[in-house]
Amino acid sequence: MREVRTPTPLQFGWLLAAVAATVAPHAIELSAWLVILCASLVAVRAALSWRRGEPPHQLVIVLIAIASGVGVKLEFGHFFGKDPGVALLAVLLCLKLLESRTTRDVRAAVLLTFFLQAGLFFDNQTPGIAALALAGTLLATTTLLSLEDDGARPAAQLRTGAVLLAQGLPFMLVLFVLFPRVQGPLWGLPADAYSGMTGLSDSMAPGSISQLGLSDAIAFRAEFDGVPPPPAQRYWRGPVLTRYDGRTWRPGLSVAATAPGYEPSGTGYSYRLTLEPHNQPWLLALDFPAANLPNARYTSDYRLLAEQPVRVRARFDLRSYPATAIGLTETAAALAEARRLPANVNPRTRELAREIAAGAPDHDAILVRTLERLRSIGLTYTLSPPLLGTHAVDEFLFDTRQGFCEHFASAFVFLMRAAGVPARVVTGYQGGEINPVDRSLVVRQSDAHAWAEVWLAGRGWIRVDPTALSAPARIESGLSAALPEWDALPLLRRPGLDWLRDLRHRWEALSNTWNQWVLGYNPDRQRELLERIGFSQPDWRTLAVLLGASATALMLLLFAWAFAQRRRYDPLDAAWARLSRKLARHGAARHPWEGPLEYGQRLSTAFPGQAEALRTITERYARLRYGADHADPHSVRELARSIRRLNLK
Amino acid sequence: MPHRYAIRVLEAANCIILGKERELRLALTCLIARGHLLIEDVPGVGKTTLAHVIARLVGLHFQRIQFTSDLLPADIIGVSIFDREAGSFRFHPGPIFSQLILADEINRATPKTQSALLEAMEERQVTADSETHALPEPFFVIATQNPSHQIGTFPLPESQLDRFLLRIRLGYPDRNAERALLMGEDRRELLERQQPVIQPEDLLALQQAAHSITVSARLVDYVQALLASTRHNPELSAGLSPRAGLGLIAAARAWALTDGRDHVLPEDVQTVFPHVAAHRLHFAGDGRSVTPEALGQLIRDVTVV
């Protein structure tokens, strides 16, 4: 058992660093008591190795292990699943570190760190986490290396570790590209995994969108082929809300079909939409998408739906025509629904509507008059409007006169309906910001918006954005330009923090690239890539052959490289190294500082049977290496041969 | 073959000084490498005898100078005395005008006197009354020094120590050698009867032969690595100088010659290294002279390529 060795302080230092680097990123998801426990275990171990103390008694470690097991059970209620698993693994790793005495323990601890590094990706797959996992892997690899080569300087050990990882990189890439992809996350997620996803809901009550306005999380990104549409045309369609109960707007009946119910016309914009998961089926396409997406459905209220709620980041190649006329022929039932209002709410608004409608020749005129009237009321656009009571629209229009887009849209649609014009609320996102780094359009939750559609005979559904009446800047330049006071805004939306915005832009461009190329590499993209290199419809056998062939080719390349490195050695050096390797098997390797004659002397004492041969070899080497005459190839070959033939039996 | 001369000297010397083969060979190496030798040890272990033996075996003209605290530079170099008959000053050469000088207990003299000797060693000439007098050839100084913690000593400064190529310690003889010494003939009488085994010209031939011993590029790599390791060692206050490097190679050449080889091996360097470096390196913390253990570690830290 040559494993019963005590690790040197340096080896322990590497292990400490590897464990700390592995457990620290887990601190985000672990609860406080676990973080404190792990940190103190690591600290105790560090103090022990600093003072060269002995690890605590086995019993203490067992007690801590049982106690933390009970703690995990109390916190999670069970031991199954990733969260309790990661928590237990983290504590056990720290305990293993604490009790480590021999190099064998160090190896076991390193193995555990590799597991925990994989566990980092359960909750988070950002480039930052990948970098942390890489750093942890490098430290763990260096720990293993230091066990084998404890004479080298720390920097040299770290460099060797990095070289080893770099050599593994091509294999990792081959496996990444060619290994059959699994749709969705690899690990089974519990049912509540999607509860944290933010985004628009399918109903709208006062305050529901202004809540989103506070979040600068990204909702989706769009990369346009060519020039993106002007800001005023960037309406990304979400739920269309027809039913109103006096407080909350809900979607009406809509029918889904495989093709859109309109004829796309006008200028088209092609773009690639990368949607963050929001656990809803709608795709937030720019008004109005053409029928170029397979498996998508087009609803009668002009939304684009996916088959399944979007639960992982997804990409869609879309083409939209903002100028398309929609709903030229609308059923009477649909129009009737778009005029329905609950009784007994907002009497003052109804009165106003009657006043506007009186004497108006047609719906167009009512629309124009309503807009004029709203403008004259003098409404203020704000993220934090006062709370409203039962007659929400009345209070907004006549009392508080402050509201966010949902108040404007709701009041406008109520007014139109009260005046007898079919109208409805549309929610979604408006605007977006071009990231100057990669030219993609980034739409955040704070771009969430509500607007209105009015149906006019002969023109169909017309988009009307009542928010634009009071805050035209909201539509043209985004939220921060429209709000007078900016302190309630998300940090990134505040003016005057240009450097921060620039940094954020860069980071988001990097994340986007990462999302597109690493996380977004799904079975479809794998198929696309393989088709592009000439393998259409590959089955698992083709993939296996490809995988094997690439790995073999890589191995050969690495081998050739290593061989070329070897060939740069002098043949005399190679022969001399061979002698030492050969004798190492008999426990008589040359010490690095040992000169040839000294080595020869040691060997001839150790192997009396071969004393003469060994002395001849070492003396000949000494003469060839250090002598006056240039070592001629013939003698070097001769020496190499005698070393090869040396038999130490 | 010049190296026969060396063998002859060593064989004869070993008959007189018992059990000190390695030290005798180092002393001869120093002589062949045209360096000066510093012997540091307690009194009575045979420092003077060693100097005598070498002088006699090589047939060199020998002078012993006992250094004391009242010794003056003129006592070593010589004085100019007015010659009434010639009507001018005449230089009376001091004891330094000999081929082999034994400077006994050099650290008992004042720094002024010490530096007079050490300057002569370096220049191999003496200047008195603006007249330069060349010292004889070969010129070899063996200085002995008591361990510096003894009372009444002026320790040699580092720059002066650098003039000595090698420093050796004799140490007590082992049991058998001491027994032979105690029972045998008086060493001094033995020495009186001893005839030179080589001539001073043979020594010059040896010195020339040593100079033409091959030092391969690989060996220079090794020596440089060794020097670099003393310079990058945080435990040491300063590394070895280029002069020490030159001395290291010269001593290794001479050692290889006494071994009968025409090229220098790393082992030669390793053998002479502790003696070249011991009086030149000091620990960073307390300025103590470097220990043999530390020197051994320095050698083990450098890979032989």
PDB file of C-alpha atoms in Angstrom, chain B residues 19-251:
ATOM      1  CA  GLY B  19      43.226   9.489   6.817  1.00  0.00           C
ATOM      2  CA  LYS B  20      42.872  12.791   5.004  1.00  0.00           C
ATOM      3  CA  GLU B  21      42.859  11.687   1.356  1.00  0.00           C
ATOM      4  CA  ARG B  22      40.010  13.909   0.341  1.00  0.00           C
ATOM      5  CA  GLU B  23      41.378  17.031   2.033  1.00  0.00           C
ATOM      6  CA  LEU B  24      44.832  16.482   0.557  1.00  0.00           C
ATOM      7  CA  ARG B  25      43.346  16.053  -2.868  1.00  0.00           C
ATOM      8  CA  LEU B  26      41.310  19.223  -2.463  1.00  0.00           C
ATOM      9  CA  ALA B  27      44.433  21.102  -1.392  1.00  0.00           C
ATOM     10  CA  LEU B  28      46.290  19.840  -4.444  1.00  0.00           C
ATOM     11  CA  THR B  29      43.299  20.700  -6.630  1.00  0.00           C
ATOM     12  CA  CYS B  30      43.470  24.230  -5.316  1.00  0.00           C
ATOM     13  CA  LEU B  31      47.152  24.406  -6.106  1.00  0.00           C
ATOM     14  CA  ILE B  32      46.591  23.082  -9.652  1.00  0.00           C
ATOM     15  CA  ALA B  33      43.738  25.522 -10.214  1.00  0.00           C
ATOM     16  CA  ARG B  34      46.062  28.414  -9.266  1.00  0.00           C
ATOM     17  CA  GLY B  35      43.867  29.299  -6.354  1.00  0.00           C
ATOM     18  CA  HIS B  36      44.614  29.967  -2.723  1.00  0.00           C
ATOM     19  CA  LEU B  37      43.482  27.730   0.060  1.00  0.00           C
ATOM     20  CA  LEU B  38      41.791  28.603   3.315  1.00  0.00           C
ATOM     21  CA  ILE B  39      41.811  26.018   6.065  1.00  0.00           C
ATOM     22  CA  GLU B  40      39.480  26.686   8.933  1.00  0.00           C
ATOM     23  CA  ASP B  41      39.837  24.537  11.998  1.00  0.00           C
ATOM     24  CA  VAL B  42      40.797  24.314  15.616  1.00  0.00           C
ATOM     25  CA  PRO B  43      44.551  24.248  16.353  1.00  0.00           C
ATOM     26  CA  GLY B  44      46.459  21.005  16.307  1.00  0.00           C
ATOM     27  CA  VAL B  45      44.692  19.019  13.621  1.00  0.00           C
ATOM     28  CA  GLY B  46      47.584  19.264  11.166  1.00  0.00           C
ATOM     29  CA  LYS B  47      47.043  22.453   9.193  1.00  0.00           C
ATOM     30  CA  THR B  48      50.693  23.393   9.288  1.00  0.00           C
ATOM     31  CA  THR B  49      51.822  19.881   8.514  1.00  0.00           C
ATOM     32  CA  LEU B  50      49.605  19.852   5.436  1.00  0.00           C
ATOM     33  CA  ALA B  51      51.243  23.012   4.113  1.00  0.00           C
ATOM     34  CA  HIS B  52      54.684  21.630   4.867  1.00  0.00           C
ATOM     35  CA  VAL B  53      53.936  18.351   3.128  1.00  0.00           C
ATOM     36  CA  ILE B  54      52.757  20.002  -0.054  1.00  0.00           C
ATOM     37  CA  ALA B  55      55.719  22.348  -0.155  1.00  0.00           C
ATOM     38  CA  ARG B  56      58.167  19.557   0.321  1.00  0.00           C
ATOM     39  CA  LEU B  57      56.595  17.088  -2.100  1.00  0.00           C
ATOM     40  CA  VAL B  58      56.375  19.625  -4.891  1.00  0.00           C
ATOM     41  CA  GLY B  59      59.747  21.084  -4.093  1.00  0.00           C
ATOM     42  CA  LEU B  60      58.429  24.556  -3.480  1.00  0.00           C
ATOM     43  CA  HIS B  61      60.207  27.209  -1.483  1.00  0.00           C
ATOM     44  CA  PHE B  62      58.224  27.446   1.708  1.00  0.00           C
ATOM     45  CA  GLN B  63      57.696  30.208   4.262  1.00  0.00           C
ATOM     46  CA  ARG B  64      55.504  30.253   7.284  1.00  0.00           C
ATOM     47  CA  ILE B  65      54.166  33.542   8.585  1.00  0.00           C
ATOM     48  CA  GLN B  66      52.595  33.468  11.986  1.00  0.00           C
ATOM     49  CA  PHE B  67      49.954  36.178  12.078  1.00  0.00           C
ATOM     50  CA  THR B  68      49.651  38.053  15.347  1.00  0.00           C
ATOM     51  CA  SER B  69      47.883  41.215  16.297  1.00  0.00           C
ATOM     52  CA  ASP B  70      51.144  43.231  16.171  1.00  0.00           C
ATOM     53  CA  LEU B  71      52.232  41.980  12.753  1.00  0.00           C
ATOM     54  CA  LEU B  72      52.727  44.848  10.319  1.00  0.00           C
ATOM     55  CA  PRO B  73      52.363  44.812   6.511  1.00  0.00           C
ATOM     56  CA  ALA B  74      56.124  45.423   6.161  1.00  0.00           C
ATOM     57  CA  ASP B  75      56.774  42.261   8.153  1.00  0.00           C
ATOM     58  CA  ILE B  76      55.205  40.355   5.296  1.00  0.00           C
ATOM     59  CA  ILE B  77      56.124  42.322   2.222  1.00  0.00           C
ATOM     60  CA  GLY B  78      59.586  43.495   3.161  1.00  0.00           C
ATOM     61  CA  VAL B  79      61.236  46.849   3.789  1.00  0.00           C
ATOM     62  CA  SER B  80      63.519  49.241   1.946  1.00  0.00           C
ATOM     63  CA  ILE B  81      66.665  49.913   3.929  1.00  0.00           C
ATOM     64  CA  PHE B  82      69.190  52.648   3.124  1.00  0.00           C
ATOM     65  CA  ASP B  83      72.321  51.035   1.810  1.00  0.00           C
ATOM     66  CA  ARG B  84      75.146  53.228   2.866  1.00  0.00           C
ATOM     67  CA  GLU B  85      77.614  51.724   0.401  1.00  0.00           C
ATOM     68  CA  ALA B  86      75.389  52.070  -2.625  1.00  0.00           C
ATOM     69  CA  GLY B  87      74.010  55.339  -1.339  1.00  0.00           C
ATOM     70  CA  SER B  88      70.436  54.335  -2.049  1.00  0.00           C
ATOM     71  CA  PHE B  89      67.514  52.449  -0.605  1.00  0.00           C
ATOM     72  CA  ARG B  90      67.553  48.741  -1.156  1.00  0.00           C
ATOM     73  CA  PHE B  91      64.471  46.520  -0.958  1.00  0.00           C
ATOM     74  CA  HIS B  92      64.746  43.649   1.440  1.00  0.00           C
ATOM     75  CA  PRO B  93      62.053  41.169   0.378  1.00  0.00           C
ATOM     76  CA  GLY B  94      59.800  39.903   3.118  1.00  0.00           C
ATOM     77  CA  PRO B  95      58.685  36.300   3.662  1.00  0.00           C
ATOM     78  CA  ILE B  96      55.973  36.686   1.017  1.00  0.00           C
ATOM     79  CA  PHE B  97      58.582  36.181  -1.688  1.00  0.00           C
ATOM     80  CA  SER B  98      58.253  32.429  -1.505  1.00  0.00           C
ATOM     81  CA  GLN B  99      56.474  29.894  -3.678  1.00  0.00           C
ATOM     82  CA  LEU B 100      54.310  28.563  -0.884  1.00  0.00           C
ATOM     83  CA  ILE B 101      53.255  30.709   2.034  1.00  0.00           C
ATOM     84  CA  LEU B 102      51.578  29.360   5.096  1.00  0.00           C
ATOM     85  CA  ALA B 103      49.703  32.286   6.609  1.00  0.00           C
ATOM     86  CA  ASP B 104      48.996  30.835  10.001  1.00  0.00           C
ATOM     87  CA  GLU B 105      46.012  32.117  11.955  1.00  0.00           C
ATOM     88  CA  ILE B 106      45.382  34.886   9.502  1.00  0.00           C
ATOM     89  CA  ASN B 107      42.442  36.201  11.488  1.00  0.00           C
ATOM     90  CA  ARG B 108      44.666  37.119  14.431  1.00  0.00           C
ATOM     91  CA  ALA B 109      46.266  39.986  12.503  1.00  0.00           C
ATOM     92  CA  THR B 110      44.728  43.424  12.097  1.00  0.00           C
ATOM     93  CA  PRO B 111      42.675  44.066   8.958  1.00  0.00           C
ATOM     94  CA  LYS B 112      45.452  46.282   7.595  1.00  0.00           C
ATOM     95  CA  THR B 113      47.963  43.443   7.646  1.00  0.00           C
ATOM     96  CA  GLN B 114      45.416  40.961   6.374  1.00  0.00           C
ATOM     97  CA  SER B 115      44.647  43.119   3.380  1.00  0.00           C
ATOM     98  CA  ALA B 116      48.350  43.518   2.549  1.00  0.00           C
ATOM     99  CA  LEU B 117      48.607  39.757   2.171  1.00  0.00           C
ATOM    100  CA  LEU B 118      45.334  39.402   0.354  1.00  0.00           C
ATOM    101  CA  GLU B 119      46.209  42.129  -2.135  1.00  0.00           C
ATOM    102  CA  ALA B 120      49.480  40.398  -2.892  1.00  0.00           C
ATOM    103  CA  MET B 121      47.569  37.152  -3.418  1.00  0.00           C
ATOM    104  CA  GLU B 122      45.269  38.793  -5.920  1.00  0.00           C
ATOM    105  CA  GLU B 123      47.875  40.838  -7.815  1.00  0.00           C
ATOM    106  CA  ARG B 124      50.669  38.268  -7.576  1.00  0.00           C
ATOM    107  CA  GLN B 125      53.015  41.236  -7.146  1.00  0.00           C
ATOM    108  CA  VAL B 126      54.041  43.613  -4.390  1.00  0.00           C
ATOM    109  CA  THR B 127      54.518  47.346  -4.572  1.00  0.00           C
ATOM    110  CA  ALA B 128      56.901  48.938  -2.084  1.00  0.00           C
ATOM    111  CA  ASP B 129      58.202  52.488  -2.354  1.00  0.00           C
ATOM    112  CA  SER B 130      56.607  52.841  -5.817  1.00  0.00           C
ATOM    113  CA  GLU B 131      58.599  49.881  -6.986  1.00  0.00           C
ATOM    114  CA  THR B 132      56.804  46.792  -8.188  1.00  0.00           C
ATOM    115  CA  HIS B 133      58.217  43.416  -7.368  1.00  0.00           C
ATOM    116  CA  ALA B 134      56.770  40.300  -9.015  1.00  0.00           C
ATOM    117  CA  LEU B 135      56.108  37.346  -6.752  1.00  0.00           C
ATOM    118  CA  PRO B 136      57.595  33.988  -7.639  1.00  0.00           C
ATOM    119  CA  GLU B 137      55.791  31.513  -9.859  1.00  0.00           C
ATOM    120  CA  PRO B 138      54.060  29.322  -8.755  1.00  0.00           C
ATOM    121  CA  PHE B 139      52.711  31.341  -5.884  1.00  0.00           C
ATOM    122  CA  PHE B 140      50.377  29.605  -3.486  1.00  0.00           C
ATOM    123  CA  VAL B 141      48.994  30.759  -0.179  1.00  0.00           C
ATOM    124  CA  ILE B 142      47.572  28.437   2.406  1.00  0.00           C
ATOM    125  CA  ALA B 143      45.914  30.489   5.096  1.00  0.00           C
ATOM    126  CA  THR B 144      44.632  28.967   8.280  1.00  0.00           C
ATOM    127  CA  GLN B 145      41.959  30.490  10.320  1.00  0.00           C
ATOM    128  CA  ASN B 146      40.627  29.668  13.776  1.00  0.00           C
ATOM    129  CA  PRO B 147      36.888  29.496  14.092  1.00  0.00           C
ATOM    130  CA  SER B 148      35.929  33.144  14.322  1.00  0.00           C
ATOM    131  CA  HIS B 149      34.185  32.930  17.679  1.00  0.00           C
ATOM    132  CA  GLN B 150      37.559  32.557  19.403  1.00  0.00           C
ATOM    133  CA  ILE B 151      38.795  35.557  21.349  1.00  0.00           C
ATOM    134  CA  GLY B 152      41.160  38.052  19.754  1.00  0.00           C
ATOM    135  CA  THR B 153      40.303  37.461  16.143  1.00  0.00           C
ATOM    136  CA  PHE B 154      39.529  39.836  13.303  1.00  0.00           C
ATOM    137  CA  PRO B 155      37.192  37.912  11.010  1.00  0.00           C
ATOM    138  CA  LEU B 156      38.055  38.300   7.337  1.00  0.00           C
ATOM    139  CA  PRO B 157      35.495  40.409   5.452  1.00  0.00           C
ATOM    140  CA  GLU B 158      33.508  38.755   2.675  1.00  0.00           C
ATOM    141  CA  SER B 159      35.392  40.556  -0.082  1.00  0.00           C
ATOM    142  CA  GLN B 160      38.668  39.183   1.252  1.00  0.00           C
ATOM    143  CA  LEU B 161      37.309  35.678   1.664  1.00  0.00           C
ATOM    144  CA  ASP B 162      36.397  35.733  -2.013  1.00  0.00           C
ATOM    145  CA  ARG B 163      40.147  35.662  -2.852  1.00  0.00           C
ATOM    146  CA  PHE B 164      40.408  32.109  -1.561  1.00  0.00           C
ATOM    147  CA  LEU B 165      39.375  29.543  -4.123  1.00  0.00           C
ATOM    148  CA  LEU B 166      38.572  26.764  -1.687  1.00  0.00           C
ATOM    149  CA  ARG B 167      37.943  26.491   1.978  1.00  0.00           C
ATOM    150  CA  ILE B 168      38.449  23.131   3.667  1.00  0.00           C
ATOM    151  CA  ARG B 169      38.225  21.791   7.153  1.00  0.00           C
ATOM    152  CA  LEU B 170      40.525  19.070   8.338  1.00  0.00           C
ATOM    153  CA  GLY B 171      38.669  17.782  11.323  1.00  0.00           C
ATOM    154  CA  TYR B 172      39.849  15.180  13.751  1.00  0.00           C
ATOM    155  CA  PRO B 173      41.400  12.028  12.299  1.00  0.00           C
ATOM    156  CA  ASP B 174      39.396   8.867  12.551  1.00  0.00           C
ATOM    157  CA  ARG B 175      40.212   6.244  15.162  1.00  0.00           C
ATOM    158  CA  ASN B 176      42.605   4.133  13.062  1.00  0.00           C
ATOM    159  CA  ALA B 177      44.443   7.083  11.583  1.00  0.00           C
ATOM    160  CA  GLU B 178      44.859   8.645  14.981  1.00  0.00           C
ATOM    161  CA  ARG B 179      46.160   5.367  16.411  1.00  0.00           C
ATOM    162  CA  ALA B 180      48.733   5.089  13.607  1.00  0.00           C
ATOM    163  CA  LEU B 181      49.678   8.717  14.223  1.00  0.00           C
ATOM    164  CA  LEU B 182      50.127   8.188  17.949  1.00  0.00           C
ATOM    165  CA  MET B 183      52.143   4.983  17.589  1.00  0.00           C
ATOM    166  CA  GLY B 184      54.143   5.880  14.504  1.00  0.00           C
ATOM    167  CA  GLU B 185      57.176   7.988  13.846  1.00  0.00           C
ATOM    168  CA  ASP B 186      57.261  11.689  14.482  1.00  0.00           C
ATOM    169  CA  ARG B 187      55.701  13.394  11.467  1.00  0.00           C
ATOM    170  CA  ARG B 188      58.256  16.179  11.477  1.00  0.00           C
ATOM    171  CA  GLU B 189      61.144  13.772  11.159  1.00  0.00           C
ATOM    172  CA  LEU B 190      59.305  11.881   8.474  1.00  0.00           C
ATOM    173  CA  LEU B 191      58.882  15.135   6.624  1.00  0.00           C
ATOM    174  CA  GLU B 192      62.529  16.073   6.982  1.00  0.00           C
ATOM    175  CA  ARG B 193      63.567  12.897   5.228  1.00  0.00           C
ATOM    176  CA  GLN B 194      60.975  13.187   2.462  1.00  0.00           C
ATOM    177  CA  GLN B 195      62.350  14.129  -0.929  1.00  0.00           C
ATOM    178  CA  PRO B 196      60.314  16.062  -3.511  1.00  0.00           C
ATOM    179  CA  VAL B 197      58.367  13.691  -5.764  1.00  0.00           C
ATOM    180  CA  ILE B 198      57.826  16.287  -8.522  1.00  0.00           C
ATOM    181  CA  GLN B 199      59.494  19.529  -9.500  1.00  0.00           C
ATOM    182  CA  PRO B 200      57.941  22.975  -9.657  1.00  0.00           C
ATOM    183  CA  GLU B 201      58.007  22.717 -13.483  1.00  0.00           C
ATOM    184  CA  ASP B 202      55.826  19.636 -13.218  1.00  0.00           C
ATOM    185  CA  LEU B 203      53.370  21.663 -11.174  1.00  0.00           C
ATOM    186  CA  LEU B 204      53.271  24.263 -13.954  1.00  0.00           C
ATOM    187  CA  ALA B 205      52.597  21.439 -16.426  1.00  0.00           C
ATOM    188  CA  LEU B 206      49.771  20.242 -14.230  1.00  0.00           C
ATOM    189  CA  GLN B 207      48.323  23.738 -14.105  1.00  0.00           C
ATOM    190  CA  GLN B 208      48.436  24.001 -17.870  1.00  0.00           C
ATOM    191  CA  ALA B 209      46.896  20.564 -18.332  1.00  0.00           C
ATOM    192  CA  ALA B 210      44.038  21.518 -16.008  1.00  0.00           C
ATOM    193  CA  HIS B 211      43.395  24.554 -18.105  1.00  0.00           C
ATOM    194  CA  SER B 212      42.803  22.424 -21.193  1.00  0.00           C
ATOM    195  CA  ILE B 213      40.342  20.028 -19.552  1.00  0.00           C
ATOM    196  CA  THR B 214      37.089  20.020 -21.559  1.00  0.00           C
ATOM    197  CA  VAL B 215      34.091  21.817 -20.145  1.00  0.00           C
ATOM    198  CA  SER B 216      31.115  20.915 -22.324  1.00  0.00           C
ATOM    199  CA  ALA B 217      28.158  23.195 -22.981  1.00  0.00           C
ATOM    200  CA  ARG B 218      25.933  20.926 -20.919  1.00  0.00           C
ATOM    201  CA  LEU B 219      28.281  21.248 -17.996  1.00  0.00           C
ATOM    202  CA  VAL B 220      28.192  25.035 -18.252  1.00  0.00           C
ATOM    203  CA  ASP B 221      24.379  24.756 -18.238  1.00  0.00           C
ATOM    204  CA  TYR B 222      24.626  22.804 -15.035  1.00  0.00           C
ATOM    205  CA  VAL B 223      27.053  25.247 -13.428  1.00  0.00           C
ATOM    206  CA  GLN B 224      24.803  28.131 -14.391  1.00  0.00           C
ATOM    207  CA  ALA B 225      21.789  26.364 -12.924  1.00  0.00           C
ATOM    208  CA  LEU B 226      23.750  25.833  -9.730  1.00  0.00           C
ATOM    209  CA  LEU B 227      24.789  29.496  -9.584  1.00  0.00           C
ATOM    210  CA  ALA B 228      21.216  30.588 -10.308  1.00  0.00           C
ATOM    211  CA  SER B 229      19.901  28.411  -7.502  1.00  0.00           C
ATOM    212  CA  THR B 230      22.147  30.216  -5.012  1.00  0.00           C
ATOM    213  CA  ARG B 231      20.936  33.553  -6.361  1.00  0.00           C
ATOM    214  CA  HIS B 232      17.235  32.706  -6.216  1.00  0.00           C
ATOM    215  CA  ASN B 233      17.382  31.040  -2.833  1.00  0.00           C
ATOM    216  CA  PRO B 234      15.454  33.178  -0.333  1.00  0.00           C
ATOM    217  CA  GLU B 235      17.392  31.616   2.551  1.00  0.00           C
ATOM    218  CA  LEU B 236      20.653  33.157   1.369  1.00  0.00           C
ATOM    219  CA  SER B 237      21.570  36.814   1.665  1.00  0.00           C
ATOM    220  CA  ALA B 238      23.304  36.876  -1.733  1.00  0.00           C
ATOM    221  CA  GLY B 239      24.182  34.381  -4.431  1.00  0.00           C
ATOM    222  CA  LEU B 240      27.548  33.362  -5.852  1.00  0.00           C
ATOM    223  CA  SER B 241      29.402  35.923  -7.934  1.00  0.00           C
ATOM    224  CA  PRO B 242      30.635  35.332 -11.489  1.00  0.00           C
ATOM    225  CA  ARG B 243      34.128  35.158  -9.988  1.00  0.00           C
ATOM    226  CA  ALA B 244      32.955  32.308  -7.807  1.00  0.00           C
ATOM    227  CA  GLY B 245      31.517  30.682 -10.957  1.00  0.00           C
ATOM    228  CA  LEU B 246      34.886  30.927 -12.680  1.00  0.00           C
ATOM    229  CA  GLY B 247      36.531  29.467  -9.594  1.00  0.00           C
ATOM    230  CA  LEU B 248      33.979  26.655  -9.534  1.00  0.00           C
ATOM    231  CA  ILE B 249      34.862  25.652 -13.082  1.00  0.00           C
ATOM    232  CA  ALA B 250      38.623  26.001 -12.502  1.00  0.00           C
ATOM    233  CA  ALA B 251      38.442  23.853  -9.360  1.00  0.00           C
TER     234      ALA B 251
END
